[in-house]
Short mmCIF file of C-alpha atoms and ligand atoms in Angstrom, two decimals:
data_model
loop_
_atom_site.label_atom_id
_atom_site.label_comp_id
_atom_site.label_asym_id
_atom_site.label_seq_id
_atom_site.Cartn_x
_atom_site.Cartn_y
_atom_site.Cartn_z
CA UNK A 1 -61.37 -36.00 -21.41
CA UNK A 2 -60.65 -34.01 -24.68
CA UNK A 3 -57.04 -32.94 -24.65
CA UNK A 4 -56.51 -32.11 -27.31
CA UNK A 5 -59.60 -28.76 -26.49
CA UNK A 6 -57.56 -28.48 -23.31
CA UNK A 7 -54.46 -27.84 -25.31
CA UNK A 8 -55.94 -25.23 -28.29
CA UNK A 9 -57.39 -23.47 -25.53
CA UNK A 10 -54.25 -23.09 -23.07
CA UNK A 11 -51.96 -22.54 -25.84
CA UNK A 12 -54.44 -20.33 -27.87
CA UNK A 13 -54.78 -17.80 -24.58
CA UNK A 14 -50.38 -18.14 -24.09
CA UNK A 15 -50.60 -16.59 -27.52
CA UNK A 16 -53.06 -14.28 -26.93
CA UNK A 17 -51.68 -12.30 -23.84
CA UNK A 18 -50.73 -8.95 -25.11
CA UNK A 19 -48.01 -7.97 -22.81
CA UNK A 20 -45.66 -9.68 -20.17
CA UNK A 21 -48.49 -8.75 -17.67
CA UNK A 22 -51.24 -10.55 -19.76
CA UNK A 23 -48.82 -13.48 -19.64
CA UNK A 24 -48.37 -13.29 -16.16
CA UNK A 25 -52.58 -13.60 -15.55
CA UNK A 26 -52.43 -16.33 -18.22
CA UNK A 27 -49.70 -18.27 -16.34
CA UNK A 28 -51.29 -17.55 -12.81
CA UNK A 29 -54.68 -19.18 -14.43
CA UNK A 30 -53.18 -22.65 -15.76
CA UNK A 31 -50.68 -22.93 -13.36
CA UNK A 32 -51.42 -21.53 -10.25
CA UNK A 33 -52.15 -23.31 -6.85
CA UNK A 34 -56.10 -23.98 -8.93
CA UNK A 35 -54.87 -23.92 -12.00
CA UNK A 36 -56.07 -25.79 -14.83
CA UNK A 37 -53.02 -27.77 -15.57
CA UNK A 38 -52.71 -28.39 -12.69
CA UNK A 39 -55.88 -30.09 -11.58
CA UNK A 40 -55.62 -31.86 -15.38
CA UNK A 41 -52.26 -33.30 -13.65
CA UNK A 42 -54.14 -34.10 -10.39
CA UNK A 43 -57.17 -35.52 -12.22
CA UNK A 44 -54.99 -38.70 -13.20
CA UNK A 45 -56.49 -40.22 -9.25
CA UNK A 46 -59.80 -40.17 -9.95
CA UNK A 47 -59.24 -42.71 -12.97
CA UNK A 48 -59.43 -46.64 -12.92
CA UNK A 49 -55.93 -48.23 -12.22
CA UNK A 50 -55.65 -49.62 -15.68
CA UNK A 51 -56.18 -46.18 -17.13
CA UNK A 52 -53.61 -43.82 -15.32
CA UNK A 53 -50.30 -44.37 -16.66
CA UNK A 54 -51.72 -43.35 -20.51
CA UNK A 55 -53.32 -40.27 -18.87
CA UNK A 56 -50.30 -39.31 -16.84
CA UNK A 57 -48.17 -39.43 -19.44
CA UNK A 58 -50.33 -37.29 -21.64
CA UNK A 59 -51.05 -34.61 -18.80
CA UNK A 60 -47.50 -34.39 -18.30
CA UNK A 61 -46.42 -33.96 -21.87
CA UNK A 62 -49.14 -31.62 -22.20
CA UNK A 63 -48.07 -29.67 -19.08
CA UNK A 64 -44.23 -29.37 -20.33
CA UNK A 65 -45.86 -28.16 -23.72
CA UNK A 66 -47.94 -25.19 -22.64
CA UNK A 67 -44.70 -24.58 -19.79
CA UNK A 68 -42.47 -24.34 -23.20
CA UNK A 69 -45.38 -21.85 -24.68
CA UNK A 70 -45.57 -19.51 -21.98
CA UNK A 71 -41.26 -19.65 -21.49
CA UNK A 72 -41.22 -19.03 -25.56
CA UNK A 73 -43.69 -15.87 -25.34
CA UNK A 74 -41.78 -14.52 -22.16
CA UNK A 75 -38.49 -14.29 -24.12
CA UNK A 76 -40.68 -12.55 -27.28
CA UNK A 77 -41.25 -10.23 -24.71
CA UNK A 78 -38.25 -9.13 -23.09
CA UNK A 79 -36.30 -9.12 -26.94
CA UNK A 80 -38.88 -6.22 -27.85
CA UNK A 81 -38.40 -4.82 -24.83
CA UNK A 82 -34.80 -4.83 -25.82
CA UNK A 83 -35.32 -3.34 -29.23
CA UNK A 84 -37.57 -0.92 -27.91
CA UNK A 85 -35.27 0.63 -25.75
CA UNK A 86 -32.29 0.56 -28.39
CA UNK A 87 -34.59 1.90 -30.54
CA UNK A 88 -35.61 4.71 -28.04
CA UNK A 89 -32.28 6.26 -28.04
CA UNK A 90 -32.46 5.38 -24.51
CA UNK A 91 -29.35 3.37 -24.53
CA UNK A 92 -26.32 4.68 -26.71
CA UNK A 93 -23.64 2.05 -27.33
CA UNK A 94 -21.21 4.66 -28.46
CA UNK A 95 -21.49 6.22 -25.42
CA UNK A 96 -17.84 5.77 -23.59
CA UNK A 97 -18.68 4.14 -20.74
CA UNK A 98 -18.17 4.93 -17.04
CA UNK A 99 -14.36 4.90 -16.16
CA UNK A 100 -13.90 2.96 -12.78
CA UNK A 101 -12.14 4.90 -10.22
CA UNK A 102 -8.51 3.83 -9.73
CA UNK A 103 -6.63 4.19 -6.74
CA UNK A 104 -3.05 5.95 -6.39
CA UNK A 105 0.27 5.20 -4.36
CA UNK A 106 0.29 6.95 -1.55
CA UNK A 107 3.45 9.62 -1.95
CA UNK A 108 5.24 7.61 0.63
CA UNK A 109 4.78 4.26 -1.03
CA UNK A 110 6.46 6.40 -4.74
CA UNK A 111 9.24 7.52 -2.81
CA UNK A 112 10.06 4.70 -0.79
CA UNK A 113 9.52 2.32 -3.88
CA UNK A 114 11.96 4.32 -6.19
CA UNK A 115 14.87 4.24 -3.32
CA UNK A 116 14.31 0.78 -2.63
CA UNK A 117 14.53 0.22 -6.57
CA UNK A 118 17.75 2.49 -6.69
CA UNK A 119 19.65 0.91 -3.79
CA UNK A 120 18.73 -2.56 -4.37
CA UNK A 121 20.26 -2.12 -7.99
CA UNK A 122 23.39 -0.63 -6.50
CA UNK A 123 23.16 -4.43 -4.42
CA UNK A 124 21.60 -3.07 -1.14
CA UNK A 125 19.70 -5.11 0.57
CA UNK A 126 16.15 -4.47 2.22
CA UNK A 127 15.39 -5.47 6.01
CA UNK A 128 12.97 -5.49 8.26
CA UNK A 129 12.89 -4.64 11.79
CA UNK A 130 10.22 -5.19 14.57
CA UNK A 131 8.12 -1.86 15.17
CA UNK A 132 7.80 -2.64 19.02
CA UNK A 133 11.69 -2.49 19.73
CA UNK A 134 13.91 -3.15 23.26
CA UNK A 135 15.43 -0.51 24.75
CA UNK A 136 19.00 -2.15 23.88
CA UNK A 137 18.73 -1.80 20.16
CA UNK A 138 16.65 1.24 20.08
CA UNK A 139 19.24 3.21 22.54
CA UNK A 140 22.03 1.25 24.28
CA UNK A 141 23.28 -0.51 21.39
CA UNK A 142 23.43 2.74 19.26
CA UNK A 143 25.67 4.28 21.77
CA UNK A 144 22.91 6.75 23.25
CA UNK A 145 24.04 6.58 26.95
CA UNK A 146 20.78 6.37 29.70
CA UNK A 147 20.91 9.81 30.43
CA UNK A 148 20.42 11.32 26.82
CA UNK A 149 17.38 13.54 26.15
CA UNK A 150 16.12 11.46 23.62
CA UNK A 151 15.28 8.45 25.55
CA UNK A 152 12.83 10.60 27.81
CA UNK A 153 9.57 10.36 27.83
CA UNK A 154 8.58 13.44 25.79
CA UNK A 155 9.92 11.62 23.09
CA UNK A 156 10.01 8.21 23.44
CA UNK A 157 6.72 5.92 23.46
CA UNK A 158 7.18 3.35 26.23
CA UNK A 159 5.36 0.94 26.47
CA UNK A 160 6.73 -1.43 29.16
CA UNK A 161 9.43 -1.03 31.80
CA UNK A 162 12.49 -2.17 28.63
CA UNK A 163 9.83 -2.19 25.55
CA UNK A 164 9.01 1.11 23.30
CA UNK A 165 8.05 1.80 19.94
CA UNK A 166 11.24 2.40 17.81
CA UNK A 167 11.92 6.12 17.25
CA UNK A 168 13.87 5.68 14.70
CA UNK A 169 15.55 3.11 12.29
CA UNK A 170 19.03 3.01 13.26
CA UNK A 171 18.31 0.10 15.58
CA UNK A 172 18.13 -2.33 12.74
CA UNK A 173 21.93 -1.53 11.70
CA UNK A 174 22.38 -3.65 15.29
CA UNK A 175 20.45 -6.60 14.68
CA UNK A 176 21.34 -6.76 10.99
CA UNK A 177 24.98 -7.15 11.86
CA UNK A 178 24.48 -9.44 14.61
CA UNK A 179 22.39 -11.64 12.23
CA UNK A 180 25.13 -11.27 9.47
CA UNK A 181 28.04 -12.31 12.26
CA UNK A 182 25.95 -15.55 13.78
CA UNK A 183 25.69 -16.62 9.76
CA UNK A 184 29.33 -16.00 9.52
CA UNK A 185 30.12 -12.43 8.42
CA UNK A 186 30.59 -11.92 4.39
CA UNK A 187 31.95 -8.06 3.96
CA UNK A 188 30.66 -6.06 2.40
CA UNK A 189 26.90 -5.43 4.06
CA UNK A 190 25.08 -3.18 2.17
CA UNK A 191 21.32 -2.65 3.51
CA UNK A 192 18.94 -0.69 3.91
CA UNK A 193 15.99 -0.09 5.93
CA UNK A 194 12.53 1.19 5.04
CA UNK A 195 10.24 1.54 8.05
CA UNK A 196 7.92 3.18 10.79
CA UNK A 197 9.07 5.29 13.46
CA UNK A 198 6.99 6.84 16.08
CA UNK A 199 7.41 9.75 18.42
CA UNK A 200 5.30 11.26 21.00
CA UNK A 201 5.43 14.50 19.70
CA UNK A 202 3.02 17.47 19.47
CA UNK A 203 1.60 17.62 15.82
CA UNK A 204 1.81 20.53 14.33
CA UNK A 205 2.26 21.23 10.16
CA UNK A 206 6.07 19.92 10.15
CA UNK A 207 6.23 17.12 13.42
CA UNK A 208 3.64 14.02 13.51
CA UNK A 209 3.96 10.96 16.12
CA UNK A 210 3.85 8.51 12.97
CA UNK A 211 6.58 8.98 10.42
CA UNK A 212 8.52 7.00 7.90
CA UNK A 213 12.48 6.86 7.80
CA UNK A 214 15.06 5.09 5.69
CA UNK A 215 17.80 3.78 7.07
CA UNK A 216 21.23 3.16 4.91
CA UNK A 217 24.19 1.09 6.32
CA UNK A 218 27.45 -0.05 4.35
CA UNK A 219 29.94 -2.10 5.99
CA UNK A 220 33.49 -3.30 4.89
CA UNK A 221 36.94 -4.04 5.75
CA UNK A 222 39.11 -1.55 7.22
CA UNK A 223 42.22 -2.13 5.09
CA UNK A 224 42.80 -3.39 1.80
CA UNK A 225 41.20 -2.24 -1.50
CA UNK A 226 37.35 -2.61 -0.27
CA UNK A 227 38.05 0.12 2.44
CA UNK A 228 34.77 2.74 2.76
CA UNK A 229 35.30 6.48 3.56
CA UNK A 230 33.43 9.83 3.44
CA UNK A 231 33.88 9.83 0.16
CA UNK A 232 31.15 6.35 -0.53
CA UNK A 233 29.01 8.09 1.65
CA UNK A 234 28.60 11.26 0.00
CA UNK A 235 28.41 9.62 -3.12
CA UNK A 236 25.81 7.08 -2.39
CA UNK A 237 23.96 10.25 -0.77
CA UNK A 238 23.94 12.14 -3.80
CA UNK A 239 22.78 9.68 -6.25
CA UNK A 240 20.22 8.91 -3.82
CA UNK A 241 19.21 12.20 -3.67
CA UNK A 242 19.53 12.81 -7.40
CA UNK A 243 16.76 10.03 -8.21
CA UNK A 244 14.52 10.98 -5.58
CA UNK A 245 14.29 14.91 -6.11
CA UNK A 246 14.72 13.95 -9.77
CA UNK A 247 17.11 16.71 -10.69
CA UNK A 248 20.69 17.34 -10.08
CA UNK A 249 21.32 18.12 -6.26
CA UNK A 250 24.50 19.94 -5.16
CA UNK A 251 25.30 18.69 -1.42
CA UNK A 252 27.30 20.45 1.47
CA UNK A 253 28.35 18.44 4.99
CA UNK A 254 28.23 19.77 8.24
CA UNK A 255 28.85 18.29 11.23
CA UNK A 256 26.34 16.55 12.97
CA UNK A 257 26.03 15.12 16.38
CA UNK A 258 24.45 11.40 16.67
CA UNK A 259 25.63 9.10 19.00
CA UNK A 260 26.05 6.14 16.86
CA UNK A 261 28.49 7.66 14.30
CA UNK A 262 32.20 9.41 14.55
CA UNK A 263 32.07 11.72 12.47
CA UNK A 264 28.79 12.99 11.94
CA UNK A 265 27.18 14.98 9.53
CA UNK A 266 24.02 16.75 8.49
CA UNK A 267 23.70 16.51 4.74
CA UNK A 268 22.26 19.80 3.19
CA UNK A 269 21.35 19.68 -0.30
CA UNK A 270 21.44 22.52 -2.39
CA UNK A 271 17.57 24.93 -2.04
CA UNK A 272 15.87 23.16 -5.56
CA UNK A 273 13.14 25.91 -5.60
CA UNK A 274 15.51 28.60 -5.21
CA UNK A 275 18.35 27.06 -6.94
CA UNK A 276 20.44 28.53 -3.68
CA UNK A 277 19.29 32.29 -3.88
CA UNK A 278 17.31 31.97 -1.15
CA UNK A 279 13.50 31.38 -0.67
CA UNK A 280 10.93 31.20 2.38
CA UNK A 281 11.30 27.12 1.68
CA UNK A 282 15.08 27.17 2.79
CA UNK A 283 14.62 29.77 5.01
CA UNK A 284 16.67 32.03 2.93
CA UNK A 285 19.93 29.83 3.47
CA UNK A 286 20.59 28.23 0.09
CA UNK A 287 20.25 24.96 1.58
CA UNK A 288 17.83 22.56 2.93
CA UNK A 289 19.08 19.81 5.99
CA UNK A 290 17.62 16.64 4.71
CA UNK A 291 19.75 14.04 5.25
CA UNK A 292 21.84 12.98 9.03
CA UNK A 293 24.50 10.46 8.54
CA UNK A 294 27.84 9.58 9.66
CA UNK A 295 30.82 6.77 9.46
CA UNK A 296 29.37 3.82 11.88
CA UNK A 297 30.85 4.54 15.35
CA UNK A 298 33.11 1.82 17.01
CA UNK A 299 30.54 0.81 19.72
CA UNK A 300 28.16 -0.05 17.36
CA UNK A 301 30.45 -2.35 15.16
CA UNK A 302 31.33 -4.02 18.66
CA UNK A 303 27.69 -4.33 19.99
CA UNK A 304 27.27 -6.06 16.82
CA UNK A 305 29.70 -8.23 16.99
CA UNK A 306 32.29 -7.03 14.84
CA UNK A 307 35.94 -5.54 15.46
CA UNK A 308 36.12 -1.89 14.65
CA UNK A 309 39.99 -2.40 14.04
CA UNK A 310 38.94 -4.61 11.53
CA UNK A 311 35.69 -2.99 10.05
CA UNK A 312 34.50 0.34 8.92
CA UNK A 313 31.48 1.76 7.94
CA UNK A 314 28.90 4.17 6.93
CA UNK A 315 25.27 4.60 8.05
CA UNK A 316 22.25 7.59 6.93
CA UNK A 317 18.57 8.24 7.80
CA UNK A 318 16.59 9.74 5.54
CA UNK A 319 13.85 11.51 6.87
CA UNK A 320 10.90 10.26 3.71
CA UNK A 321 8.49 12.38 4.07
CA UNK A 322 10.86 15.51 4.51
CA UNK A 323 11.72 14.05 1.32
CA UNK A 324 8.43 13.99 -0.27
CA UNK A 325 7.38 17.44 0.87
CA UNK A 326 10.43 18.70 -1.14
CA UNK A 327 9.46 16.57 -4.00
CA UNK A 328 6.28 17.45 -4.33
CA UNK A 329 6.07 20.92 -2.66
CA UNK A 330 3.69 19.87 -0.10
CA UNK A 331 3.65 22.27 3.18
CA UNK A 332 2.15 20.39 5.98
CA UNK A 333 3.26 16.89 7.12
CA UNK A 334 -0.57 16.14 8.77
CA UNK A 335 -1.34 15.95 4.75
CA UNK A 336 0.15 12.32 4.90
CA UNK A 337 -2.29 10.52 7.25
CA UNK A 338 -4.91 13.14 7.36
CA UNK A 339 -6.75 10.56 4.79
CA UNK A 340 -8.04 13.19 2.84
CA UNK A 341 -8.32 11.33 -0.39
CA UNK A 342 -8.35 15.12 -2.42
CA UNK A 343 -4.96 15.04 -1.48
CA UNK A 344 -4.07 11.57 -2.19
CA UNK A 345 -5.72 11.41 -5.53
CA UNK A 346 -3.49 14.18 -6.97
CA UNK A 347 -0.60 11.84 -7.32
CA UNK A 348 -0.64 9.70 -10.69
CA UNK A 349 -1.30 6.38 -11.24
CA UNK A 350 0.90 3.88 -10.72
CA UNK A 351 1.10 0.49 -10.97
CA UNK A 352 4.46 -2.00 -10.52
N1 DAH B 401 18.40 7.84 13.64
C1 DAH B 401 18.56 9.27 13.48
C2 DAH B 401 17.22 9.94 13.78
O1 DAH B 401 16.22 9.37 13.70
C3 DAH B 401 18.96 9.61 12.09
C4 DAH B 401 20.32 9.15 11.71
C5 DAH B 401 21.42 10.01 11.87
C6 DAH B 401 20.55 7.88 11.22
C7 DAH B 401 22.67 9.63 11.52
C8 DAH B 401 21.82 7.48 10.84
C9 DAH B 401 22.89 8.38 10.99
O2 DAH B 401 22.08 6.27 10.36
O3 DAH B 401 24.12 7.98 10.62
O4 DAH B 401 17.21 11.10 14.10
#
């Protein structure tokens, strides 16, 4: 058999296919299922013993060399199909390209981070508490006897007999300081506590069932130097409230009633649309209630663990998203797990 015809041929029509469709028919007809190159390949059984491994080794060689040809022409192909299309003004390499879409913090998640930022560099110290809470730290050990409104159902989620989801964050003050006594009690305590809180409540533009609070609680000795009064608290309260509002806040107390602290106080801060004049926002008053606290009350030192002769303390919780929607001047509290991402995407960029 001439190879050497076989070859000028097969390479001679590689070359001549016009266009990557040409090549394709070319490539079908030398190496499809009855292709020539193929059967030249297959032909090697129908020689004498003696002769095959000179022919196979030929065929193949050949085979790999017209396999190389068509490869080579494919690639001509597709690089003037490149410069074609740069050439076309089809594709514009100065074009800026298309800018990814980038997520934002969820208002929540910029508030809570800058407090937690703020207090831990004052030396708070963040904790955790289970969202599924007991009845005992969610009400008894807080002082809120078993008749109080709030432990009703209206209110409260149960969900078994002694088991409910935590209304609020004040039940972590408990089980932080029985924690701190068992590892052998190290005045002060400074904490505080970011964290979910659930009510069953009817939503409406300023109540949802799902909410965020943060709770605050300083503890120290009673006597000596280190002792903590009304004064820490309102302090702490309005640098707190200085960062998060992020402008100068004047602050009034009022009493308060909460179960868990003697005295306490609603926290009003000064109206920071209205600078006090009065505006529909503060209801005309000057002032906006935004922030419950109190000094710790004795039965809470004692249920945990620690002698309220002895130690003294303060304790807040800050409503965040009351927070936020003075921040930010946002109107209805659905906004903040309606999921509308309109409304989340209006807060910048941010990345820690
Ligand atoms: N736990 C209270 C609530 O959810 C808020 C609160 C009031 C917390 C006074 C405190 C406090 O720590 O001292 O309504």
């Amino acid at each position: 058999m001439d190879t050497q015809a076989l070859r000028e041929r097969w390479l001679a029509a590689v070359a001549a296919a016009a266009d990557s469709a040409a090549l394709a028919d070319a490539e079908a007809r030398l190496f499809g299922p009855k292709g020539e190159v193929v059967d030249l390949v297959r032909s090697v059984t129908s020689l004498p013993k003696e002769a095959r491994p000179a022919f196979g080794k030929a065929a193949n060689a050949l085979k790999q060399e017209v396999e190389a040809a068509v490869a080579a022409r494919r690639e001509q192909f597709a690089a003037a199909a490149m410069v074609r299309e740069l050439d076309g003004g089809a594709f514009d390499p100065t074009e800026p390209g298309v800018r990814a879409p980038r997520g934002t913090l969820h208002p929540i998640t910029i508030v809570q981070n800058e407090l937690v930022d703020l207090f831990t560099s004052l030396g708070f110290q963040w904790q955790d508490g289970p969202e599924v809470e007991s009845e005992f730290f969610n009400f008894d050990a807080l002082n809120i006897p078993g008749d109080h409104p709030a432990r009703e159902s209206q209110d409260t989620f149960w969900l078994t007999d002694k088991n409910l989801l935590r209304t609020h964050t004040s039940p972590v003050q408990v089980r932080t300081l029985q924690r701190a006594v068992k590892q052998g009690f190290q005045p002060p305590l400074k904490v505080i506590v970011p964290g979910r809180v659930f009510r069953s409540e009817t939503v409406d533009r300023t109540h949802e069932h799902t909410f965020y609070q943060m709770e605050g609680l300083v503890v120290d000795r009673a006597h000596g130097d280190s002792g903590i009064s009304i004064a820490n608290l309102i302090h702490t309260m309005k640098t707190c409230l200085r960062v998060v509002l992020e402008r100068d806040v004047q602050v009034r107390l009022r009493p308060g009633f909460f179960p868990f602290v003697e005295p306490g106080f609603e926290l009003d801060v000064n109206c920071p649309f209205c600078k006090g004049q009065g505006c529909p926002v503060c209801k005309q008053s000057g002032w906006i209630e935004i922030l419950p606290c109190g000094m710790v009350h004795p039965n809470v030192l004692r249920a945990g663990g620690l002698d309220p002769e002895e130690f003294v303390g303060f304790a807040f919780g800050m409503g965040l998203q009351r927070v936020v929607m003075l921040r930010y001047g946002i109107d209805d509290i659905r906004q903040f797990m309606g999921g509308d991402h309109r409304f989340l995407a209006q807060f910048p960029e941010v990345s820690r």
